[in-house]
Amino acid sequence: MVTWTFEVPDTGSYDLTMALASTNLFGKNDNLAEQVIMQVNGADVDVSQIEIFGSGFLKYNRFSTYGPLQVELVSGTNTITWTTTGYSVPNVDYLDFYKTPEEIPCY
């Protein structure tokens, strides 16, 4: 299990993007949901739509950007936790958060 702790200035919806690289030695794609349970502040996040591109033997440093996933964060301290469910987990280069733009009503 790995946990990241970070702060955001405002409560609300945020877009999460991640730079990940596969650790699959055979170069096949891996679904993130088959490798980890992801939680944000203790709540499960559906990561089943993230298919990590297979990089093959000794190419575990070829990162691609995935997302955005929309997550709910609170003002102040937040956590993301990955609990391993599979045989391996992807390498993580970075996680980025951007406040989701609010929709402007059209009249």
mmCIF file of C-alpha atoms in Angstrom:
data_model
loop_
_atom_site.group_PDB
_atom_site.id
_atom_site.type_symbol
_atom_site.label_atom_id
_atom_site.label_comp_id
_atom_site.label_asym_id
_atom_site.label_seq_id
_atom_site.Cartn_x
_atom_site.Cartn_y
_atom_site.Cartn_z
ATOM 1 C CA MET A 1 0.000 0.000 0.000
ATOM 2 C CA VAL A 2 1.183 3.497 -0.774
ATOM 3 C CA THR A 3 -0.407 6.761 0.370
ATOM 4 C CA TRP A 4 0.174 10.257 -0.952
ATOM 5 C CA THR A 5 -0.777 13.217 1.229
ATOM 6 C CA PHE A 6 -1.303 16.659 -0.294
ATOM 7 C CA GLU A 7 -3.204 19.897 0.184
ATOM 8 C CA VAL A 8 -5.612 21.843 -2.008
ATOM 9 C CA PRO A 9 -6.964 25.334 -1.337
ATOM 10 C CA ASP A 10 -10.679 24.725 -2.025
ATOM 11 C CA THR A 11 -13.266 21.995 -1.505
ATOM 12 C CA GLY A 12 -14.775 20.665 -4.727
ATOM 13 C CA SER A 13 -14.290 18.567 -7.833
ATOM 14 C CA TYR A 14 -10.775 18.189 -9.201
ATOM 15 C CA ASP A 15 -9.438 16.536 -12.337
ATOM 16 C CA LEU A 16 -6.667 14.057 -11.523
ATOM 17 C CA THR A 17 -4.119 13.152 -14.195
ATOM 18 C CA MET A 18 -1.326 10.641 -13.675
ATOM 19 C CA ALA A 19 1.871 9.756 -15.506
ATOM 20 C CA LEU A 20 2.230 5.976 -15.312
ATOM 21 C CA ALA A 21 4.437 3.308 -16.857
ATOM 22 C CA SER A 22 3.637 -0.379 -17.067
ATOM 23 C CA THR A 23 5.768 -2.913 -15.236
ATOM 24 C CA ASN A 24 4.401 -5.716 -17.434
ATOM 25 C CA LEU A 25 7.394 -7.591 -18.844
ATOM 26 C CA PHE A 26 5.431 -8.973 -21.790
ATOM 27 C CA GLY A 27 4.363 -5.631 -23.247
ATOM 28 C CA LYS A 28 0.623 -6.186 -22.840
ATOM 29 C CA ASN A 29 -1.717 -3.473 -21.643
ATOM 30 C CA ASP A 30 -2.789 -3.543 -17.996
ATOM 31 C CA ASN A 31 -6.041 -2.262 -16.571
ATOM 32 C CA LEU A 32 -5.303 -0.178 -13.475
ATOM 33 C CA ALA A 33 -8.319 -1.656 -11.648
ATOM 34 C CA GLU A 34 -6.729 -5.121 -11.903
ATOM 35 C CA GLN A 35 -3.637 -3.853 -10.098
ATOM 36 C CA VAL A 36 -4.807 -1.446 -7.399
ATOM 37 C CA ILE A 37 -7.753 -0.261 -5.365
ATOM 38 C CA MET A 38 -7.566 3.523 -5.410
ATOM 39 C CA GLN A 39 -9.119 5.574 -2.645
ATOM 40 C CA VAL A 40 -9.332 9.345 -2.225
ATOM 41 C CA ASN A 41 -9.889 10.324 1.396
ATOM 42 C CA GLY A 42 -11.098 6.775 2.094
ATOM 43 C CA ALA A 43 -13.645 6.638 -0.763
ATOM 44 C CA ASP A 44 -13.127 4.173 -3.626
ATOM 45 C CA VAL A 45 -12.446 5.686 -7.057
ATOM 46 C CA ASP A 46 -13.356 3.789 -10.247
ATOM 47 C CA VAL A 47 -10.132 3.436 -12.239
ATOM 48 C CA SER A 48 -11.402 0.690 -14.569
ATOM 49 C CA GLN A 49 -11.305 2.973 -17.622
ATOM 50 C CA ILE A 50 -7.536 3.439 -17.290
ATOM 51 C CA GLU A 51 -5.705 0.995 -19.529
ATOM 52 C CA ILE A 52 -1.943 1.338 -19.049
ATOM 53 C CA PHE A 53 -0.033 0.792 -22.277
ATOM 54 C CA GLY A 54 2.312 -2.188 -22.120
ATOM 55 C CA SER A 55 5.924 -1.147 -22.385
ATOM 56 C CA GLY A 56 7.702 -4.505 -22.434
ATOM 57 C CA PHE A 57 10.838 -5.858 -20.901
ATOM 58 C CA LEU A 58 13.048 -3.263 -19.165
ATOM 59 C CA LYS A 59 10.987 -0.350 -20.521
ATOM 60 C CA TYR A 60 9.256 0.431 -17.246
ATOM 61 C CA ASN A 61 10.312 4.082 -17.486
ATOM 62 C CA ARG A 62 8.233 4.917 -20.586
ATOM 63 C CA PHE A 63 5.568 7.075 -19.012
ATOM 64 C CA SER A 64 2.235 8.125 -20.527
ATOM 65 C CA THR A 65 -0.341 10.508 -19.099
ATOM 66 C CA TYR A 66 -3.738 9.097 -18.042
ATOM 67 C CA GLY A 67 -6.931 10.790 -16.972
ATOM 68 C CA PRO A 68 -8.506 12.986 -16.066
ATOM 69 C CA LEU A 69 -10.438 11.243 -13.337
ATOM 70 C CA GLN A 70 -12.819 13.502 -11.462
ATOM 71 C CA VAL A 71 -12.318 13.287 -7.684
ATOM 72 C CA GLU A 72 -13.825 15.166 -4.764
ATOM 73 C CA LEU A 73 -11.313 16.894 -2.490
ATOM 74 C CA VAL A 74 -11.630 18.967 0.658
ATOM 75 C CA SER A 75 -9.926 22.210 1.515
ATOM 76 C CA GLY A 76 -6.682 21.358 3.299
ATOM 77 C CA THR A 77 -5.167 17.903 3.636
ATOM 78 C CA ASN A 78 -6.238 15.014 1.360
ATOM 79 C CA THR A 79 -4.943 11.498 0.715
ATOM 80 C CA ILE A 80 -4.765 9.087 -2.191
ATOM 81 C CA THR A 81 -4.141 5.450 -1.307
ATOM 82 C CA TRP A 82 -3.288 2.599 -3.667
ATOM 83 C CA THR A 83 -3.693 -0.910 -2.278
ATOM 84 C CA THR A 84 -2.183 -3.641 -4.441
ATOM 85 C CA THR A 85 -4.582 -6.282 -5.755
ATOM 86 C CA GLY A 86 -2.457 -7.750 -8.543
ATOM 87 C CA TYR A 87 1.029 -9.047 -9.076
ATOM 88 C CA SER A 88 2.507 -5.618 -9.736
ATOM 89 C CA VAL A 89 1.666 -1.947 -9.822
ATOM 90 C CA PRO A 90 2.577 0.682 -12.392
ATOM 91 C CA ASN A 91 5.485 3.025 -11.913
ATOM 92 C CA VAL A 92 4.243 6.506 -11.036
ATOM 93 C CA ASP A 93 6.008 9.623 -12.282
ATOM 94 C CA TYR A 94 3.512 12.209 -11.017
ATOM 95 C CA LEU A 95 -0.068 12.966 -10.003
ATOM 96 C CA ASP A 96 -1.583 16.357 -10.929
ATOM 97 C CA PHE A 97 -4.777 18.002 -9.713
ATOM 98 C CA TYR A 98 -6.673 20.799 -11.410
ATOM 99 C CA LYS A 99 -9.868 22.379 -10.119
ATOM 100 C CA THR A 100 -12.688 21.242 -12.395
ATOM 101 C CA PRO A 101 -14.170 24.291 -14.134
ATOM 102 C CA GLU A 102 -17.709 25.036 -13.046
ATOM 103 C CA GLU A 103 -20.306 24.941 -15.771
ATOM 104 C CA ILE A 104 -21.710 28.323 -16.742
ATOM 105 C CA PRO A 105 -25.451 28.113 -17.350
ATOM 106 C CA CYS A 106 -26.670 29.162 -20.781
ATOM 107 C CA TYR A 107 -29.987 30.970 -20.936
#
